């Protein structure tokens, strides 16, 4: 009996160890900054990449930091560079996804938030509204402190993709996915 | 004692007429002037070639000036504009808060800066002088420094920091852009200098070309005028001389004809008037008439023959001639005189003489004249030597030489240059009353020349003369002889 129990314990330990190894592998940081590693979930068309200027030394942001930046509650990068947020124009799926996932507001809430924030001084700077993903990409390329978002398919070498909570757009647990219906 | 041919004095009008006639018909003087005109034309062509060369060099310089300087200046103008556009677009971005417009201005600025960078690289690739490379390198560095500031200014504008952007532009952008502007001005000045240098070279070519052209036209006009004037006056002078001497010729020939005619006339009158009695006297008068008529005939024949050679027309028919046959024919035609005078003819002939080409009657007449001349001036020696052989001549070819030698009176040194002149007779011969027309040797010389040969004479006063007829040996015999001769020379060396 004792022998059987110790054998069962050993089996449980092995299973737990294996599970831990699998978990560690799953959450390990990716070497590929653009494509991502681990199990894939979202398609490139539906994944929304957060992009910054290539000169920006920041590679990874937590989702809460990202939210602070987009809400205008953080004004400068660690380098001292002023943060400039680029938003796509009204009605575009990328914008709606950002409003929903990052701002967690609708258009009215977004507008009111920045009106009030700028008036009260809670918000340091309101985002720039740009007409197309191409202009967003050029904006980020030209402004060292810029941050914006693009579909993964619109990303090129002129900008750098940030990890959000350690995940790249094509990773399984990446949070910024455009709804298939949009 | 000298040896002469023909009758009449050296200064006779007949001889002078023939000289002038030859000078007029052949027109050597205005040929000389034509040659002068030709030389003027050649000089003009030469100067023209020089001028053309100058023009070509001018064209090359202008082309270089265009390719190097004018195009370079235009390119620098474009660079200046694009550099201004780079800065202008950056500053335009300051004038708006619209992010889309700001991005467009940034694009424009970057496109202009790309053109400037490309233009600077092209300039550096074409730069040849150290000064050009130096200013090109300086411009490259200044432009890169300005672009760094420009990028920073653009970043600040897009990030929403216009004040910082303006401050940075004023502090660093403006002075750096001024450096760039000065560099471009320096390049422009270098192009200007190069263009000025090339322009001065072209101006030099132009001045030289104009001077050469003026000189050429001036000298050409001068020489052409002189030549035309000389030709015209020569023609007029010749025509006047010819007209005068035609009269002299008629008078001279009349004089030459008059002597035998007078003798014939008086002999005839003597017979008609019965002044001649008896057979011996009649024989004597008949001999006078026959002799004078023969002299008259000889004079007329020789004048006609000489006139024929003077016209310069093709008056002979060429064909292959056996040299032995030619000499035999000439001796047969003069046999009567030779036998009558009791002459001994000694012949030394090469038995293997090649055939020659010429007019047999002309060459025979030439030899007959030489034999007759030898008879006339033998001075009682009664000996004539005829030799024929092939000789290596001065033109490095073989030729046939037929010599007629006598042991007669010989020719004085002063008369030798004139023995072939028509109607020339030395004063000594005239004094010795040796009969002749003075045309025989002249006709012989022309006959030799008409057959492509020449006639020469060597003589010593009191010892005799040797007249040699030189005739070319036709191909292929001549070439074979020459080749054999060259081979023998090679063997000896």
XYZ file of C-alpha atoms in Angstrom:
675
model
C 0.000 0.000 0.000
C 2.748 2.345 1.010
C 4.601 1.502 -2.142
C 1.558 2.145 -4.308
C 0.976 5.493 -2.645
C 4.552 6.632 -3.168
C 4.257 5.549 -6.804
C 1.086 7.602 -7.209
C 2.800 10.604 -5.576
C 5.709 10.242 -7.952
C 3.309 10.170 -10.902
C 1.543 13.294 -9.614
C 4.919 15.048 -9.264
C 5.877 14.168 -12.797
C 2.572 15.438 -14.131
C 2.902 18.693 -12.153
C 6.494 19.176 -13.300
C 5.490 18.590 -16.911
C 2.661 21.078 -16.555
C 5.028 23.650 -15.074
C 7.489 23.165 -17.931
C 4.718 23.586 -20.469
C 3.510 26.743 -18.720
C 7.033 28.149 -18.547
C 7.536 27.502 -22.252
C 4.211 29.067 -23.069
C 4.877 32.314 -21.190
C 8.549 32.677 -22.174
C 9.335 36.018 -24.026
C 9.503 35.743 -27.774
C 12.703 36.309 -29.755
C 10.739 37.328 -32.792
C 9.487 40.887 -32.263
C 7.206 40.971 -35.237
C 5.655 37.616 -35.596
C 5.591 36.315 -31.984
C 6.112 32.825 -30.614
C 4.158 30.151 -28.887
C 0.762 29.097 -29.995
C -0.817 31.323 -32.542
C -4.355 32.542 -32.243
C -5.185 35.701 -34.149
C -4.705 36.224 -37.849
C -2.490 39.135 -39.026
C -5.517 40.898 -40.492
C -7.326 40.891 -37.165
C -4.409 41.544 -34.816
C -3.831 45.144 -33.789
C -0.165 45.992 -33.290
C 0.947 48.809 -30.991
C 3.755 50.601 -32.808
C 6.352 53.133 -31.717
C 9.276 54.924 -33.363
C 12.262 52.657 -34.008
C 14.425 54.946 -31.881
C 12.222 54.313 -28.866
C 14.083 51.965 -26.480
C 10.876 50.590 -24.964
C 10.065 47.074 -26.194
C 7.330 45.949 -23.814
C 4.410 47.602 -22.024
C 1.937 46.196 -19.610
C -1.648 46.624 -20.634
C -2.208 49.075 -17.771
C 0.772 51.181 -18.888
C -0.576 51.131 -22.404
C -3.941 52.294 -21.138
C -2.351 55.127 -19.143
C -0.490 56.298 -22.205
C -3.559 56.232 -24.442
C -5.636 57.988 -21.775
C -3.050 60.778 -21.691
C -2.157 60.165 -18.078
C 1.474 59.555 -18.849
C 3.243 62.370 -20.719
C 6.812 61.188 -21.313
C 8.777 58.059 -22.201
C 11.588 56.975 -19.889
C 13.983 58.698 -22.284
C 12.273 62.009 -21.541
C 10.694 62.133 -24.937
C 7.158 63.502 -25.024
C 4.511 60.922 -25.844
C 2.322 61.592 -28.877
C -0.625 59.233 -29.357
C -1.924 58.658 -32.862
C -5.546 57.636 -33.328
C -7.150 56.598 -36.594
C -10.083 58.611 -37.805
C -13.669 57.948 -36.769
C -15.454 54.842 -37.906
C -12.471 52.651 -38.583
C -12.440 49.147 -37.056
C -8.996 49.632 -35.548
C -10.222 52.757 -33.718
C -13.339 51.012 -32.459
C -11.219 48.127 -31.172
C -8.903 50.542 -29.359
C -11.853 52.446 -27.877
C -13.378 49.220 -26.727
C -10.291 47.405 -25.431
C -7.984 50.199 -24.291
C -10.193 53.180 -23.550
C -13.160 50.969 -22.670
C -15.399 53.822 -23.861
C -17.529 54.672 -26.845
C -16.919 57.694 -29.099
C -18.891 60.051 -26.890
C -17.178 58.883 -23.779
C -13.800 59.281 -25.476
C -14.617 62.829 -26.582
C -15.961 63.825 -23.218
C -13.041 62.253 -21.427
C -10.474 64.328 -23.250
C -12.563 67.526 -23.091
C -12.893 67.201 -19.384
C -9.383 65.969 -18.858
C -7.763 68.812 -20.812
C -9.978 71.300 -19.015
C -9.104 69.945 -15.583
C -5.446 69.274 -16.401
C -5.704 65.542 -15.735
C -4.775 64.803 -19.319
C -1.478 66.095 -20.640
C -2.235 65.775 -24.305
C -5.072 64.585 -26.475
C -4.336 62.074 -29.269
C -3.720 63.133 -32.883
C -6.441 61.953 -35.213
C -4.999 60.676 -38.491
C -6.796 59.689 -41.659
C -5.274 56.325 -42.578
C -2.968 53.568 -41.365
C -0.316 54.810 -43.801
C -0.357 58.250 -42.201
C -0.212 56.650 -38.764
C 2.834 54.674 -39.846
C 4.518 57.808 -41.238
C 3.596 59.775 -38.112
C 5.212 57.162 -35.880
C 8.224 57.003 -38.201
C 8.751 60.790 -38.039
C 8.026 61.377 -34.329
C 10.427 59.683 -31.906
C 7.862 59.923 -29.075
C 4.888 58.691 -31.094
C 2.777 55.650 -30.338
C -0.047 54.320 -32.459
C -1.784 51.173 -33.618
C -1.960 49.326 -36.925
C -3.251 46.035 -38.183
C -0.353 43.582 -38.195
C -0.593 43.483 -41.980
C 0.024 47.257 -42.167
C 3.231 47.070 -40.152
C 6.589 47.471 -41.906
C 10.220 48.073 -40.979
C 9.751 51.800 -40.478
C 8.149 51.263 -37.068
C 8.657 49.008 -34.066
C 5.956 46.688 -32.645
C 5.621 46.678 -28.848
C 4.879 43.632 -26.742
C 1.829 44.065 -24.549
C 2.195 42.069 -21.392
C 4.958 40.225 -23.150
C 2.815 39.224 -26.125
C 3.145 40.092 -29.747
C 0.103 40.504 -32.019
C 0.108 36.952 -33.327
C 0.566 35.329 -29.956
C -2.300 33.364 -28.431
C -3.005 35.585 -25.437
C -2.554 38.903 -27.193
C -5.395 41.096 -26.089
C -5.806 43.512 -28.992
C -7.737 41.603 -31.605
C -10.218 43.214 -33.962
C -13.575 41.539 -33.845
C -14.205 39.423 -36.904
C -17.443 41.301 -37.594
C -15.707 44.666 -37.979
C 87.209 75.255 -132.781
C 83.631 74.666 -132.011
C 81.018 72.415 -133.484
C 77.624 73.811 -134.486
C 74.576 72.797 -136.444
C 72.186 74.695 -138.723
C 72.534 77.974 -140.558
C 71.739 81.572 -139.665
C 73.236 83.595 -136.817
C 72.569 83.030 -133.099
C 70.567 86.223 -132.882
C 68.522 85.654 -135.970
C 64.869 86.733 -135.909
C 63.793 83.246 -136.961
C 65.369 81.658 -133.927
C 63.904 84.270 -131.628
C 60.486 83.796 -133.237
C 60.570 80.083 -132.543
C 61.620 80.678 -128.968
C 58.791 83.113 -128.404
C 56.344 80.913 -130.265
C 57.277 78.043 -127.995
C 56.944 80.263 -124.966
C 53.547 81.475 -126.137
C 52.146 78.132 -127.249
C 53.390 76.322 -124.170
C 52.801 79.418 -122.014
C 55.418 78.522 -119.390
C 55.211 81.949 -117.756
C 51.520 81.910 -117.004
C 51.796 78.295 -116.093
C 54.162 79.513 -113.442
C 51.584 82.064 -112.375
C 48.914 79.395 -112.394
C 51.199 77.416 -110.156
C 51.383 80.472 -107.927
C 47.582 80.623 -107.890
C 47.492 76.951 -107.056
C 49.909 77.536 -104.197
C 47.718 80.393 -102.951
C 44.753 78.049 -103.098
C 46.723 75.431 -101.176
C 47.700 78.029 -98.580
C 44.046 79.056 -98.279
C 43.035 75.432 -97.837
C 45.778 75.015 -95.221
C 44.611 78.057 -93.304
C 41.043 76.834 -93.700
C 42.031 73.526 -92.112
C 43.623 75.390 -89.201
C 40.525 77.527 -88.802
C 38.319 74.457 -88.925
C 40.506 72.857 -86.276
C 40.117 75.976 -84.134
C 36.376 75.927 -84.638
C 36.262 72.277 -83.701
C 38.248 72.944 -80.552
C 35.936 75.847 -79.777
C 32.987 73.520 -80.211
C 34.584 70.971 -77.886
C 35.235 73.674 -75.302
C 31.681 74.970 -75.568
C 30.381 71.427 -75.249
C 32.547 70.874 -72.167
C 31.399 74.190 -70.797
C 27.799 73.173 -71.280
C 28.240 69.678 -69.896
C 30.488 70.709 -67.042
C 29.576 74.211 -66.073
C 26.172 75.130 -67.459
C 24.593 71.811 -66.600
C 26.433 71.859 -63.273
C 25.113 75.331 -62.515
C 21.610 74.208 -63.390
C 22.026 71.163 -61.164
C 23.276 73.308 -58.305
C 20.293 75.591 -58.813
C 18.057 72.543 -58.465
C 19.940 71.478 -55.343
C 19.501 74.927 -53.847
C 15.793 74.765 -54.552
C 15.415 71.271 -53.092
C 17.425 72.234 -50.010
C 15.127 75.208 -49.503
C 12.164 72.895 -50.076
C 13.458 70.551 -47.371
C 13.533 73.398 -44.888
C 10.373 75.063 -46.148
C 8.286 71.876 -45.804
C 9.592 71.387 -42.285
C 8.544 74.896 -41.356
C 5.152 74.458 -43.038
C 4.501 71.623 -40.573
C 4.706 74.241 -37.832
C 1.830 76.176 -39.302
C -0.847 73.548 -38.629
C -2.135 71.321 -35.856
C -3.593 68.847 -38.318
C -1.538 65.685 -37.917
C -2.349 64.557 -41.478
C -0.977 67.768 -42.968
C 2.044 67.627 -40.715
C 2.804 64.119 -41.958
C 2.396 65.305 -45.569
C 4.840 68.142 -44.970
C 7.246 65.712 -43.378
C 6.966 63.521 -46.475
C 7.657 66.482 -48.742
C 10.646 67.463 -46.677
C 12.060 63.942 -46.795
C 11.519 63.664 -50.581
C 13.345 66.976 -51.111
C 16.143 65.897 -48.804
C 16.490 62.627 -50.742
C 16.979 64.619 -53.981
C 19.562 66.863 -52.345
C 21.504 63.904 -50.956
C 21.431 62.238 -54.361
C 22.569 65.461 -56.073
C 25.484 65.861 -53.661
C 26.562 62.267 -54.333
C 26.451 62.928 -58.103
C 28.492 66.084 -57.679
C 31.092 64.234 -55.642
C 31.265 61.483 -58.253
C 31.970 64.053 -60.967
C 34.318 66.257 -58.940
C 37.832 66.245 -60.377
C 39.733 69.059 -58.708
C 40.804 68.769 -55.053
C 38.949 72.000 -54.329
C 35.739 70.542 -55.750
C 36.111 67.334 -53.725
C 36.857 69.321 -50.596
C 33.771 71.505 -50.847
C 31.717 68.438 -51.810
C 32.819 66.594 -48.674
C 32.100 69.648 -46.565
C 28.620 69.958 -48.089
C 27.928 66.271 -47.396
C 28.819 66.665 -43.720
C 26.919 69.942 -43.303
C 23.864 68.482 -44.996
C 23.901 65.403 -42.750
C 24.197 67.630 -39.673
C 21.286 69.751 -40.831
C 19.159 66.673 -41.524
C 19.670 65.467 -37.959
C 18.303 68.759 -36.679
C 15.550 68.679 -39.287
C 14.479 65.193 -38.089
C 14.449 66.409 -34.512
C 12.423 69.482 -35.419
C 9.925 67.357 -37.339
C 9.646 64.978 -34.380
C 8.978 67.842 -32.015
C 6.331 69.302 -34.294
C 4.554 65.978 -34.676
C 4.782 65.328 -30.948
C 3.007 68.616 -30.374
C 5.978 70.645 -29.117
C 6.092 73.531 -31.592
C 7.865 75.890 -29.255
C 10.716 73.450 -28.690
C 10.794 72.821 -32.434
C 11.149 76.527 -33.191
C 13.780 76.963 -30.497
C 15.802 74.056 -31.856
C 15.476 75.275 -35.422
C 16.649 78.756 -34.485
C 19.488 77.488 -32.353
C 20.871 74.807 -34.641
C 18.809 74.483 -37.828
C 19.303 78.014 -39.094
C 23.117 78.133 -38.717
C 23.544 74.651 -40.163
C 21.323 75.447 -43.098
C 23.348 78.623 -43.653
C 26.471 76.444 -43.835
C 24.752 74.315 -46.448
C 23.722 77.390 -48.385
C 27.274 78.718 -48.362
C 28.622 75.349 -49.497
C 26.216 75.380 -52.437
C 27.238 78.957 -53.257
C 30.865 77.857 -53.168
C 30.136 75.056 -55.638
C 28.261 77.507 -57.811
C 31.244 79.849 -57.742
C 33.542 76.989 -58.771
C 31.265 76.232 -61.702
C 31.229 79.922 -62.564
C 35.020 80.036 -62.488
C 35.290 76.964 -64.677
C 32.754 78.372 -67.117
C 34.662 81.671 -67.220
C 37.925 79.859 -67.927
C 36.374 77.845 -70.737
C 34.711 80.967 -72.090
C 38.050 82.736 -72.206
C 39.543 79.739 -74.033
C 36.690 79.838 -76.542
C 37.151 83.593 -76.924
C 40.845 82.985 -77.598
C 40.020 80.425 -80.279
C 37.542 82.815 -81.803
C 40.050 85.689 -81.922
C 42.730 83.463 -83.424
C 40.296 82.068 -85.990
C 39.188 85.529 -87.029
C 42.806 86.707 -87.305
C 43.752 83.665 -89.354
C 40.758 84.067 -91.611
C 41.449 87.761 -92.158
C 45.118 87.083 -92.825
C 44.286 84.222 -95.153
C 41.722 86.203 -97.092
C 43.977 89.259 -97.207
C 47.048 87.389 -98.417
C 44.965 85.247 -100.722
C 43.384 88.309 -102.288
C 46.775 89.980 -102.621
C 48.518 86.991 -104.174
C 45.577 86.162 -106.401
C 45.507 89.753 -107.654
C 49.241 89.684 -108.323
C 49.015 86.336 -110.072
C 46.055 87.408 -112.199
C 47.778 90.637 -113.087
C 50.954 88.759 -113.965
C 49.066 86.192 -116.040
C 47.214 88.887 -117.881
C 50.310 90.989 -118.560
C 52.253 87.871 -119.553
C 49.584 86.908 -122.044
C 49.483 90.403 -123.456
C 53.259 90.605 -123.606
C 53.468 87.206 -125.258
C 50.813 88.127 -127.777
C 52.620 91.346 -128.633
C 55.953 89.516 -128.930
C 54.373 86.856 -131.071
C 52.860 89.435 -133.384
C 56.189 91.221 -133.710
C 58.186 88.102 -134.271
C 55.772 86.683 -136.776
C 56.805 89.591 -138.921
C 60.460 88.921 -138.087
C 59.996 85.268 -139.009
C 58.486 86.089 -142.345
C 61.322 88.477 -143.024
C 63.949 85.955 -141.864
C 62.544 83.053 -143.838
C 62.271 85.326 -146.826
C 65.945 86.140 -146.354
C 66.898 82.467 -146.061
C 64.864 81.681 -149.157
C 66.093 84.665 -151.041
C 69.782 83.534 -151.300
C 69.153 80.260 -153.140
C 66.336 81.764 -155.156
C 68.605 84.604 -156.221
C 71.289 82.115 -157.245
C 68.745 80.032 -159.194
C 67.346 83.163 -160.796
C 70.689 84.503 -161.924
C 71.757 81.111 -163.261
C 68.497 80.859 -165.169
C 68.890 84.382 -166.578
C 72.456 83.585 -167.639
C 71.227 80.566 -169.566
C 68.237 82.465 -171.020
C 70.329 85.428 -172.113
C 72.910 83.221 -173.823
C 75.695 84.293 -171.562
C 76.570 80.684 -170.936
C 78.311 79.049 -173.849
C 79.421 75.520 -174.134
C 78.573 72.316 -172.320
C 80.906 72.764 -169.324
C 79.452 76.184 -168.558
C 75.885 74.907 -168.898
C 76.725 72.023 -166.552
C 78.110 74.470 -164.062
C 74.952 76.665 -164.146
C 72.754 73.547 -163.909
C 74.718 72.353 -160.876
C 74.233 75.764 -159.259
C 70.475 75.601 -159.864
C 70.239 71.989 -158.609
C 72.401 72.677 -155.565
C 70.486 75.817 -154.561
C 67.144 74.106 -155.162
C 68.293 71.183 -152.985
C 69.294 73.638 -150.246
C 65.913 75.304 -150.609
C 64.156 71.942 -150.355
C 66.170 70.997 -147.277
C 65.290 74.296 -145.598
C 61.587 73.913 -146.343
C 61.575 70.246 -145.184
C 63.301 71.045 -141.922
C 61.093 74.035 -141.170
C 58.018 71.888 -141.760
C 59.391 69.066 -139.646
C 60.347 71.429 -136.850
C 56.931 73.078 -136.985
C 55.365 69.640 -136.672
C 57.382 68.872 -133.507
C 56.599 72.298 -132.057
C 52.834 71.811 -132.183
C 53.131 69.227 -129.475
C 50.660 66.887 -131.166
C 51.049 63.102 -131.240
C 52.907 62.874 -134.489
C 54.356 59.403 -134.133
C 53.001 55.855 -134.085
C 54.678 53.557 -131.587
C 55.576 49.952 -132.281
C 58.300 47.445 -131.418
C 61.591 48.188 -133.181
C 64.598 46.000 -133.778
C 67.592 48.201 -132.961
C 69.903 46.600 -135.548
C 67.263 47.141 -138.219
C 66.796 50.756 -137.119
C 70.496 51.533 -137.411
C 70.758 49.700 -140.760
C 67.803 51.705 -142.083
C 69.384 54.975 -141.024
C 72.704 54.036 -142.611
C 71.001 52.987 -145.852
C 69.266 56.377 -146.099
C 72.541 58.211 -145.590
C 74.663 55.775 -147.620
C 74.791 58.066 -150.681
C 76.329 60.931 -148.724
C 78.665 58.654 -146.810
C 79.917 56.949 -149.983
C 80.203 60.234 -151.870
C 82.346 61.702 -149.124
C 84.267 58.449 -148.627
C 83.386 57.922 -144.955
C 84.258 54.846 -142.971
C 81.499 53.754 -140.587
C 82.648 51.652 -137.662
C 79.885 49.826 -135.793
C 80.222 48.261 -132.344
C 76.915 46.595 -131.604
C 75.840 44.311 -128.792
C 74.362 41.278 -130.616
C 71.752 40.682 -127.877
C 70.082 44.077 -127.893
C 66.453 43.979 -126.766
C 63.694 45.438 -128.901
C 62.531 48.955 -128.100
C 59.206 50.730 -128.592
C 58.844 53.916 -130.628
C 58.059 55.406 -134.019
C 60.605 53.870 -136.452
C 60.457 56.774 -138.905
C 60.970 59.333 -136.130
C 63.896 57.480 -134.571
C 65.419 56.791 -137.995
C 65.168 60.492 -138.834
C 66.821 61.261 -135.499
C 69.749 58.932 -136.273
C 70.009 60.249 -139.825
C 70.249 63.790 -138.481
C 73.038 62.694 -136.107
C 74.897 60.887 -138.930
C 74.420 63.902 -141.251
C 75.702 66.162 -138.502
C 78.777 63.960 -138.035
C 79.444 64.045 -141.794
C 79.036 67.823 -141.918
C 81.472 68.538 -139.089
C 83.989 65.714 -139.643
C 86.647 68.207 -140.798
C 88.216 65.668 -143.167
C 88.550 62.788 -140.727
C 86.085 60.682 -142.820
C 85.266 58.444 -139.850
C 82.046 57.813 -137.980
C 81.609 55.415 -135.101
C 78.223 53.965 -134.183
C 77.796 51.974 -130.973
C 74.686 50.459 -129.429
C 74.527 48.774 -126.046
C 72.442 48.456 -122.914
C 73.518 50.551 -119.977
C 72.523 50.807 -116.266
C 71.344 54.365 -116.076
C 70.935 57.004 -113.426
C 67.269 56.116 -112.804
C 68.259 52.634 -111.591
C 66.913 50.983 -114.709
C 68.398 49.702 -117.933
C 68.285 51.781 -121.117
C 69.459 51.478 -124.677
C 72.196 53.876 -125.735
C 72.971 54.495 -129.425
C 75.994 56.764 -129.867
C 77.155 58.506 -133.056
C 80.751 59.618 -132.739
C 82.958 61.708 -135.005
C 86.547 62.887 -134.894
C 85.712 66.293 -136.293
C 85.860 69.874 -135.165
C 84.161 69.352 -131.798
C 82.019 71.870 -129.924
C 83.254 74.676 -127.745
C 82.297 74.704 -124.094
C 80.299 77.911 -124.530
C 78.303 76.504 -127.433
C 77.452 73.137 -125.861
C 74.346 74.380 -123.945
C 72.888 75.816 -127.170
C 73.521 73.086 -129.733
C 69.950 71.777 -129.410
C 68.355 75.237 -129.700
C 66.504 75.702 -132.988
C 68.432 77.726 -135.620
C 71.459 77.982 -133.362
C 74.770 78.240 -135.170
C 78.043 79.238 -133.607
C 79.856 82.252 -135.052
C 82.865 80.040 -135.950
C 80.700 77.746 -138.056
C 79.122 80.657 -139.790
C 82.555 82.064 -140.457
C 83.717 78.702 -141.827
C 80.750 78.823 -144.266
C 79.549 75.367 -143.279
C 76.085 75.014 -144.794
C 73.096 74.127 -142.603
C 69.692 75.184 -141.280
C 70.398 74.987 -137.536
C 67.361 72.744 -137.084
C 68.839 69.217 -137.397
C 69.931 68.665 -133.779
C 66.851 70.409 -132.435
C 64.631 68.058 -134.465
C 66.725 65.061 -133.343
C 66.324 66.042 -129.704
C 62.580 66.452 -130.032
C 62.337 63.132 -131.860
C 64.158 61.371 -129.000
C 61.906 62.988 -126.430
C 58.795 62.106 -128.416
C 59.761 58.423 -128.064
C 60.303 58.743 -124.306
C 64.082 59.114 -124.607
C 66.621 61.872 -124.529
C 69.629 63.099 -126.488
C 72.935 64.049 -124.876
C 76.243 65.289 -126.218
C 79.848 65.209 -125.086
C 82.472 67.014 -127.066
C 86.001 68.308 -126.983
C 87.043 71.108 -129.258
C 89.248 69.794 -132.063
C 88.830 66.128 -131.096
C 85.246 65.383 -132.024
C 81.798 64.863 -130.558
C 79.629 62.017 -129.366
C 75.835 62.300 -129.564
C 74.049 59.616 -127.573
C 70.426 58.652 -127.985
C 69.039 57.215 -124.715
C 65.923 55.093 -125.077
C 63.975 53.207 -122.383
C 63.759 49.433 -122.621
C 60.135 48.365 -122.391
C 58.745 45.764 -119.965
C 59.271 42.941 -119.357
C 62.803 43.014 -120.790
C 63.690 46.102 -118.771
C 62.420 44.634 -115.501
C 64.237 41.350 -116.110
C 67.492 43.166 -116.790
C 67.024 45.308 -113.684
C 66.282 42.277 -111.535
C 69.340 40.479 -112.905
C 71.450 43.545 -112.194
C 70.217 43.815 -108.603
C 70.911 40.115 -108.100
C 74.454 40.487 -109.390
C 75.033 43.463 -107.069
C 73.720 41.391 -104.170
C 76.004 38.512 -105.070
C 79.012 40.805 -105.203
C 78.241 42.383 -101.849
